[in-house]
Coordinates of C-alpha atoms in Angstrom, one line a residue:
X1 CA 141.2 136.4 148.2
X2 CA 144.9 135.8 148.1
X3 CA 147.9 135.1 145.8
X4 CA 150.6 132.5 146.4
X5 CA 154.2 133.6 146.1
X6 CA 157.6 131.9 146.2
X7 CA 158.5 133.1 149.7
X8 CA 155.3 131.7 151.2
X9 CA 153.9 135.1 151.8
X10 CA 150.4 135.8 150.6
X11 CA 148.5 139.1 150.4
X12 CA 145.1 139.0 152.1
X13 CA 142.0 141.2 152.1
X14 CA 139.8 138.9 154.2
X15 CA 140.2 135.4 155.6
X16 CA 138.9 133.0 158.2
X17 CA 141.7 130.9 159.7
X18 CA 141.5 127.3 160.9
X19 CA 141.6 128.5 164.6
X20 CA 138.5 130.7 163.9
X21 CA 140.4 133.9 163.6
X22 CA 138.9 136.5 161.3
X23 CA 141.5 138.6 159.3
X24 CA 140.5 141.9 157.7
X25 CA 142.5 144.5 155.7
X26 CA 142.4 148.0 157.2
X27 CA 143.7 151.3 155.7
X28 CA 144.7 154.4 157.6
X29 CA 144.1 157.3 155.2
X30 CA 146.2 159.7 157.3
X31 CA 149.3 157.5 157.4
X32 CA 148.5 156.0 154.0
X33 CA 149.2 152.6 155.5
X34 CA 147.5 149.2 155.2
X35 CA 147.6 146.6 158.0
X36 CA 145.9 143.4 159.0
X37 CA 143.5 143.2 161.9
X38 CA 143.0 139.8 163.6
X39 CA 140.0 139.0 165.8
X40 CA 140.0 135.9 168.0
X41 CA 138.0 135.2 171.2
X42 CA 137.1 138.8 171.6
X43 CA 140.6 140.1 171.2
X44 CA 141.7 142.5 168.4
X45 CA 145.3 142.8 167.2
X46 CA 146.4 144.9 164.3
X47 CA 149.7 144.0 162.7
X48 CA 151.8 144.8 159.6
X49 CA 151.9 141.1 158.9
X50 CA 150.7 137.8 160.5
X51 CA 153.0 134.8 160.8
X52 CA 151.1 131.5 160.7
X53 CA 152.0 128.2 162.4
X54 CA 152.4 126.5 159.0
X55 CA 155.1 128.9 158.0
X56 CA 153.0 131.2 155.8
X57 CA 153.0 134.9 156.3
X58 CA 149.9 136.9 155.7
X59 CA 150.6 140.5 154.4
X60 CA 148.2 143.3 153.5
X61 CA 147.6 144.6 150.0
X62 CA 149.9 147.6 149.6
X63 CA 148.5 151.1 150.4
X64 CA 149.9 152.1 147.0
X65 CA 147.3 149.9 145.2
X66 CA 145.5 152.3 142.9
X67 CA 142.1 151.1 144.0
X68 CA 142.9 151.9 147.6
X69 CA 144.8 155.1 146.9
X70 CA 142.1 156.6 144.7
X71 CA 139.3 155.4 147.0
X72 CA 137.7 153.2 144.3
X73 CA 137.6 150.6 147.2
X74 CA 136.8 151.9 150.7
X75 CA 138.1 150.1 153.8
X76 CA 137.7 150.6 157.5
X77 CA 140.8 152.1 159.3
X78 CA 140.3 150.2 162.6
X79 CA 137.7 148.3 164.5
X80 CA 135.6 150.7 166.6
X81 CA 133.2 150.1 169.5
X82 CA 129.5 150.6 168.6
X83 CA 127.6 149.6 171.7
X84 CA 124.7 147.3 170.9
X85 CA 123.2 146.4 167.5
X86 CA 120.3 148.8 168.0
X87 CA 122.7 151.7 168.5
X88 CA 124.6 150.7 165.3
X89 CA 121.4 150.4 163.3
X90 CA 120.4 153.8 164.5
X91 CA 123.8 155.3 163.4
X92 CA 123.5 153.7 160.0
X93 CA 119.9 154.9 159.4
X94 CA 120.7 158.4 160.7
X95 CA 123.7 158.7 158.3
X96 CA 121.5 157.6 155.3
X97 CA 118.6 159.8 156.4
X98 CA 120.9 162.9 156.7
X99 CA 122.0 162.9 153.1
X100 CA 119.4 160.9 151.1
X101 CA 115.6 161.2 150.7
X102 CA 114.1 157.6 150.6
X103 CA 110.8 156.2 151.5
X104 CA 110.7 155.1 155.2
X105 CA 110.4 151.4 154.2
X106 CA 113.4 151.4 151.9
X107 CA 115.5 153.4 154.3
X108 CA 115.0 150.6 156.8
X109 CA 115.8 148.0 154.1
X110 CA 119.0 149.8 153.1
X111 CA 120.1 150.1 156.7
X112 CA 119.8 146.4 157.2
X113 CA 121.2 145.6 153.8
X114 CA 124.4 147.3 155.0
X115 CA 124.5 144.9 158.0
X116 CA 124.0 142.0 155.6
X117 CA 126.9 143.2 153.4
X118 CA 129.3 142.9 156.4
X119 CA 128.4 139.2 157.1
X120 CA 127.3 138.2 153.6
X121 CA 129.8 135.3 153.4
X122 CA 127.8 133.5 156.0
X123 CA 125.1 132.9 153.4
X124 CA 124.8 131.1 150.1
X125 CA 122.4 133.5 148.3
X126 CA 121.9 137.2 148.4
X127 CA 119.5 139.9 147.2
X128 CA 120.6 143.0 145.4
X129 CA 119.7 146.6 146.2
X130 CA 118.6 148.9 143.3
X131 CA 117.7 152.5 142.9
X132 CA 115.7 153.1 139.7
X133 CA 114.7 156.4 138.1
X134 CA 115.5 159.1 135.6
X135 CA 118.5 161.4 135.8
X136 CA 118.1 164.1 138.5
X137 CA 116.1 161.9 140.9
X138 CA 118.9 161.3 143.4
X139 CA 120.0 157.9 142.4
X140 CA 123.8 158.7 142.4
X141 CA 123.6 160.4 145.7
X142 CA 121.8 157.5 147.3
X143 CA 124.3 155.1 145.7
X144 CA 127.3 157.0 147.0
X145 CA 126.0 157.3 150.6
X146 CA 124.6 153.8 151.0
X147 CA 127.6 152.3 149.2
X148 CA 130.2 154.2 151.2
X149 CA 129.3 152.2 154.4
X150 CA 128.9 148.8 152.7
X151 CA 131.5 146.1 153.2
X152 CA 134.6 146.9 151.0
X153 CA 132.6 148.9 148.5
X154 CA 134.0 149.0 144.9
X155 CA 132.6 151.9 142.9
X156 CA 132.1 151.5 139.2
X157 CA 129.9 153.0 136.5
X158 CA 128.6 152.2 133.0
X159 CA 131.8 153.9 131.7
X160 CA 134.0 151.3 133.4
X161 CA 135.6 148.6 131.3
X162 CA 134.8 145.0 132.1
X163 CA 138.1 143.5 133.0
X164 CA 139.0 145.5 136.2
X165 CA 135.5 144.9 137.6
X166 CA 136.0 141.1 137.4
X167 CA 139.5 141.4 138.8
X168 CA 138.5 143.7 141.6
X169 CA 135.5 141.7 142.8
X170 CA 137.7 138.6 142.7
X171 CA 140.5 140.2 144.7
X172 CA 138.6 142.2 147.3
X173 CA 135.3 140.1 147.5
X174 CA 133.4 143.2 148.6
X175 CA 130.3 145.1 147.5
X176 CA 129.9 146.2 143.9
X177 CA 128.4 149.7 143.8
X178 CA 127.4 150.3 140.2
X179 CA 126.0 153.5 138.7
X180 CA 124.3 153.7 135.3
X181 CA 124.0 149.9 135.1
X182 CA 121.8 150.0 132.0
X183 CA 124.6 148.7 129.7
X184 CA 124.0 150.3 126.3
X185 CA 126.5 148.3 124.4
X186 CA 125.7 144.7 123.6
X187 CA 129.1 143.2 124.3
X188 CA 129.4 145.2 127.6
X189 CA 125.9 144.1 128.5
X190 CA 126.7 140.4 127.9
X191 CA 129.8 140.5 130.2
X192 CA 128.4 142.6 133.0
X193 CA 125.1 140.8 133.1
X194 CA 127.1 137.7 133.9
X195 CA 128.2 139.4 137.1
X196 CA 124.6 140.1 138.1
X197 CA 123.4 136.7 137.1
X198 CA 126.1 134.7 138.8
X199 CA 126.9 137.1 141.7
X200 CA 124.0 136.4 144.1
X201 CA 124.8 132.6 144.5
X202 CA 127.9 131.2 146.1
X203 CA 129.9 128.8 143.9
X204 CA 128.9 130.3 140.6
X205 CA 132.2 131.9 139.3
X206 CA 132.4 133.5 135.9
X207 CA 134.8 131.9 133.5
X208 CA 136.8 134.2 131.2
X209 CA 139.4 133.4 128.5
X210 CA 142.9 134.4 129.6
X211 CA 146.3 133.9 127.8
X212 CA 149.3 133.3 130.0
X213 CA 152.8 134.7 129.4
X214 CA 153.6 131.6 127.2
X215 CA 150.6 132.5 125.0
X216 CA 148.8 129.4 126.2
X217 CA 145.0 129.3 126.6
X218 CA 144.3 129.4 130.3
X219 CA 140.7 130.0 131.3
X220 CA 140.3 131.8 134.7
X221 CA 137.4 131.6 137.2
X222 CA 136.4 134.9 138.8
X223 CA 134.5 134.9 142.0
X224 CA 131.7 137.5 141.7
X225 CA 129.6 136.5 144.7
X226 CA 128.7 139.3 147.0
X227 CA 126.4 142.2 147.7
X228 CA 125.5 144.6 144.9
X229 CA 124.0 148.0 145.0
X230 CA 123.1 149.4 141.5
X231 CA 121.4 152.4 140.0
X232 CA 119.5 152.1 136.7
X233 CA 117.0 154.1 134.6
X234 CA 115.0 151.2 133.4
X235 CA 114.4 147.5 134.1
X236 CA 116.1 144.4 132.7
X237 CA 114.5 142.2 130.1
X238 CA 115.5 139.1 132.0
X239 CA 112.8 138.5 134.6
X240 CA 115.0 136.1 136.6
X241 CA 117.5 138.9 137.0
X242 CA 114.7 141.4 137.9
X243 CA 113.6 139.1 140.8
X244 CA 117.0 139.4 142.5
X245 CA 116.5 143.2 143.2
X246 CA 114.9 145.0 146.1
X247 CA 114.1 148.3 144.3
X248 CA 113.4 151.8 145.3
X249 CA 111.7 153.9 142.6
X250 CA 113.3 157.4 142.7
X251 CA 110.6 159.8 141.6
X252 CA 112.5 163.1 141.9
X253 CA 110.1 164.4 144.5
X254 CA 110.9 167.7 146.2
X255 CA 114.0 167.3 148.4
X256 CA 113.6 167.4 152.1
X257 CA 114.7 170.8 153.5
X258 CA 117.2 169.2 155.9
X259 CA 119.2 167.4 153.1
X260 CA 122.2 169.4 151.8
X261 CA 122.3 170.0 148.0
X262 CA 126.0 169.5 148.1
X263 CA 127.7 167.0 150.3
X264 CA 129.9 168.6 153.1
X265 CA 133.5 167.4 153.5
X266 CA 132.6 165.8 156.8
X267 CA 130.5 163.0 155.2
X268 CA 133.6 161.0 154.3
X269 CA 134.8 161.0 157.9
X270 CA 131.3 160.0 159.1
X271 CA 131.3 157.1 156.6
X272 CA 134.7 156.0 157.8
X273 CA 133.6 155.9 161.4
X274 CA 130.5 153.8 160.5
X275 CA 132.7 151.4 158.5
X276 CA 134.9 151.0 161.5
X277 CA 132.0 150.2 163.7
X278 CA 130.7 147.8 161.1
X279 CA 134.1 146.0 161.1
X280 CA 133.6 145.3 164.8
X281 CA 130.1 144.2 164.0
X282 CA 131.5 141.7 161.5
X283 CA 134.1 140.4 164.0
X284 CA 131.4 139.8 166.7
X285 CA 128.7 138.4 164.5
X286 CA 130.2 136.6 161.5
X287 CA 130.3 133.3 163.3
X288 CA 126.9 133.8 164.9
X289 CA 124.6 134.6 162.0
X290 CA 122.6 131.8 160.5
X291 CA 120.0 131.4 157.8
X292 CA 116.7 131.4 159.6
X293 CA 114.5 129.0 157.7
X294 CA 111.5 129.9 159.8
X295 CA 111.4 133.2 157.8
X296 CA 110.4 131.4 154.6
X297 CA 107.0 132.6 153.5
X298 CA 105.0 129.8 151.8
X299 CA 102.9 132.4 150.0
X300 CA 106.0 133.7 148.2
X301 CA 107.7 132.1 145.2
X302 CA 110.9 130.2 146.0
X303 CA 113.2 132.8 144.3
X304 CA 111.8 135.6 146.4
X305 CA 112.3 133.6 149.6
X306 CA 115.8 132.6 148.4
X307 CA 117.0 136.2 148.2
X308 CA 115.0 137.7 151.1
X309 CA 115.6 135.2 153.9
X310 CA 119.3 136.1 154.2
X311 CA 118.3 139.7 154.7
X312 CA 115.6 138.8 157.2
X313 CA 118.1 136.7 159.1
X314 CA 120.2 139.7 160.1
X315 CA 117.2 141.7 161.3
X316 CA 116.4 141.4 165.0
X317 CA 113.6 144.0 164.9
X318 CA 110.3 142.1 164.2
X319 CA 108.6 145.3 163.0
X320 CA 111.3 145.8 160.3
X321 CA 110.9 142.1 159.2
X322 CA 107.2 142.6 158.8
X323 CA 107.9 145.8 156.7
X324 CA 110.2 143.8 154.4
X325 CA 107.8 140.8 154.2
X326 CA 105.0 143.2 153.2
X327 CA 107.2 144.7 150.5
X328 CA 108.0 141.2 149.3
X329 CA 104.3 140.5 148.9
X330 CA 104.0 143.6 146.7
X331 CA 107.1 142.5 144.7
X332 CA 105.4 139.1 144.1
X333 CA 102.2 140.8 142.9
X334 CA 104.3 142.9 140.5
X335 CA 106.0 139.8 139.2
X336 CA 102.7 138.0 138.6
X337 CA 101.2 141.1 137.0
X338 CA 104.2 141.4 134.6
X339 CA 103.9 137.7 133.7
X340 CA 100.2 138.2 133.1
X341 CA 100.9 140.9 130.5
X342 CA 103.1 138.6 128.5
X343 CA 102.3 136.5 125.4
X344 CA 103.0 133.4 127.5
X345 CA 100.1 134.4 129.7
X346 CA 97.8 134.9 126.6
X347 CA 98.8 131.4 125.4
X348 CA 98.0 129.8 128.7
X349 CA 94.7 131.6 128.9
X350 CA 93.7 130.3 125.5
X351 CA 95.0 126.9 126.3
X352 CA 93.0 126.8 129.5
X353 CA 89.8 127.8 127.7
X354 CA 90.3 125.1 125.1
X355 CA 91.2 122.4 127.5
X356 CA 87.9 123.0 129.4
X357 CA 86.3 120.7 126.7
X358 CA 86.8 117.5 128.6
X359 CA 86.0 115.4 125.5
X360 CA 89.4 116.4 124.0
X361 CA 92.5 114.3 124.6
X362 CA 94.7 116.9 123.0
X363 CA 94.7 120.5 122.0
X364 CA 96.0 121.5 118.6
X365 CA 98.7 124.2 118.6
X366 CA 96.9 125.7 115.6
X367 CA 93.8 126.2 117.7
X368 CA 95.7 127.9 120.5
X369 CA 97.4 130.2 118.0
X370 CA 94.1 131.1 116.4
X371 CA 92.5 131.9 119.8
X372 CA 95.5 134.1 120.8
X373 CA 95.5 135.9 117.5
X374 CA 91.8 136.5 117.5
X375 CA 92.0 138.2 120.9
X376 CA 95.5 139.8 121.0
X377 CA 96.9 140.0 117.5
X378 CA 96.9 143.9 117.5
X379 CA 99.0 143.9 120.7
X380 CA 102.1 142.2 119.1
X381 CA 104.3 143.3 116.3
X382 CA 104.8 139.8 114.9
X383 CA 102.3 137.3 113.6
X384 CA 100.9 134.8 116.1
X385 CA 101.6 131.6 114.1
X386 CA 101.3 128.0 115.3
X387 CA 105.1 127.6 114.9
X388 CA 105.7 130.7 117.2
X389 CA 103.2 129.5 119.8
X390 CA 104.6 125.9 119.7
X391 CA 108.1 127.3 120.3
X392 CA 107.0 129.4 123.3
X393 CA 105.2 126.4 124.8
X394 CA 108.2 124.2 124.5
X395 CA 111.1 126.5 125.2
X396 CA 109.6 129.0 127.7
X397 CA 106.8 127.1 129.4
X398 CA 108.3 123.6 129.1
X399 CA 104.9 122.1 128.0
X400 CA 105.2 118.8 126.2
X401 CA 104.1 118.7 122.6
X402 CA 103.8 115.8 120.2
X403 CA 102.6 115.2 116.6
X404 CA 99.3 113.6 116.0
X405 CA 97.8 113.0 112.5
X406 CA 100.2 115.5 111.0
X407 CA 99.5 118.3 113.5
X408 CA 101.3 119.3 116.7
X409 CA 99.2 119.1 119.8
X410 CA 99.3 119.6 123.6
X411 CA 98.1 116.4 125.4
X412 CA 95.5 117.0 128.2
X413 CA 97.8 115.0 130.4
X414 CA 99.8 118.2 130.7
X415 CA 97.0 119.8 132.6
X416 CA 98.6 119.6 136.1
X417 CA 101.7 121.4 134.8
X418 CA 99.6 123.9 132.9
X419 CA 97.6 124.6 136.1
X420 CA 100.8 125.3 138.0
X421 CA 101.9 127.6 135.2
X422 CA 98.6 129.5 135.3
X423 CA 99.1 130.1 139.0
X424 CA 102.5 131.6 138.4
X425 CA 101.0 133.8 135.6
X426 CA 98.0 134.9 137.7
X427 CA 95.4 133.1 135.5
X428 CA 92.3 131.8 137.1
X429 CA 91.8 128.0 136.6
X430 CA 88.4 127.1 137.9
X431 CA 88.0 124.6 135.1
X432 CA 87.9 121.1 136.4
X433 CA 90.8 118.8 135.4
X434 CA 90.0 116.7 132.3
X435 CA 92.2 114.0 133.6

């Protein structure tokens, strides 16, 4: 958020002071000038610098900063009155609807995700928003419009190098808006996936090797926590990462007649006005928002609840909450279906059938492999060997295995764990427990 300097001045983007003051960086594009806006007890003061009681002076990042000057990071210009929350939600939704063709449900989700982005630092976990589809389906337009009104959006693409993304997220602590996030190069993928894997949970910085001016090894921790809006053509292999996204499938359907093919110049000014209103929303609501544990749905998996409850916590409209909860149920069904199509599911299914023989005290890995191969061998490009099956049981399913009379086996004492796994993979387990 800030850098210490010898004259006890520190540049600030956003801060919460000990007296409860909220400090935010603002930028006037006409004057090309940055300032700091301070909010305390309902009063707003904008200053070129803020002198603190401890002797420190807070100063804004310079308007000459390339990210600000070239609009790679977008900032509000001043706090602006918005009326009540319902009026603000209406303005946000109308802006998105004017320029982007989304399903009704996702339009509502995107609208409230914008609100979440402006108070995200009140939470410890966050969901991500994703637009997925082939080229020409409107992903980039949606990314541009939705991203332009998020909190301190930083625009990047698959052509961006890794280092400035880490540094920008660490410095501005805003919303990463990432186009073409499919990462075709392996090294690029490894680095940028770290941002997505670590960026939805507070307190999980990414460590990167740095060398100081004395050529000494000096690892640096980069804070990548924050909202993220991404566009991809495909899905990620990592199922855990996939579960962090609320996704809209862009099908390339015929564009609504009221949506302009080319964006008019006025859209930037409209986005600026909404960012200004959202800055005032942050000032008034940052200290009020709380995680609403009552919105946890026991029918959903913990990960889905973890990422969705913060979003539900900023939604005052019960109808919208129900829409999102219904979408969450569909997301869970998709997750279970995807698991059910995996080799792990086939192994569990075979294991469950074998364990139904209650006279057994253990199930041979060889028997499981033979059962899977007999039924599913043509579906996989590699042989279904006992070694491969044993490896998946141990490493992916965390099922205990031991050696008995020269063969590796699964003890039937693992049945409670196996039954829980079957539930996660959508496998019916009516077989009575052998234990």
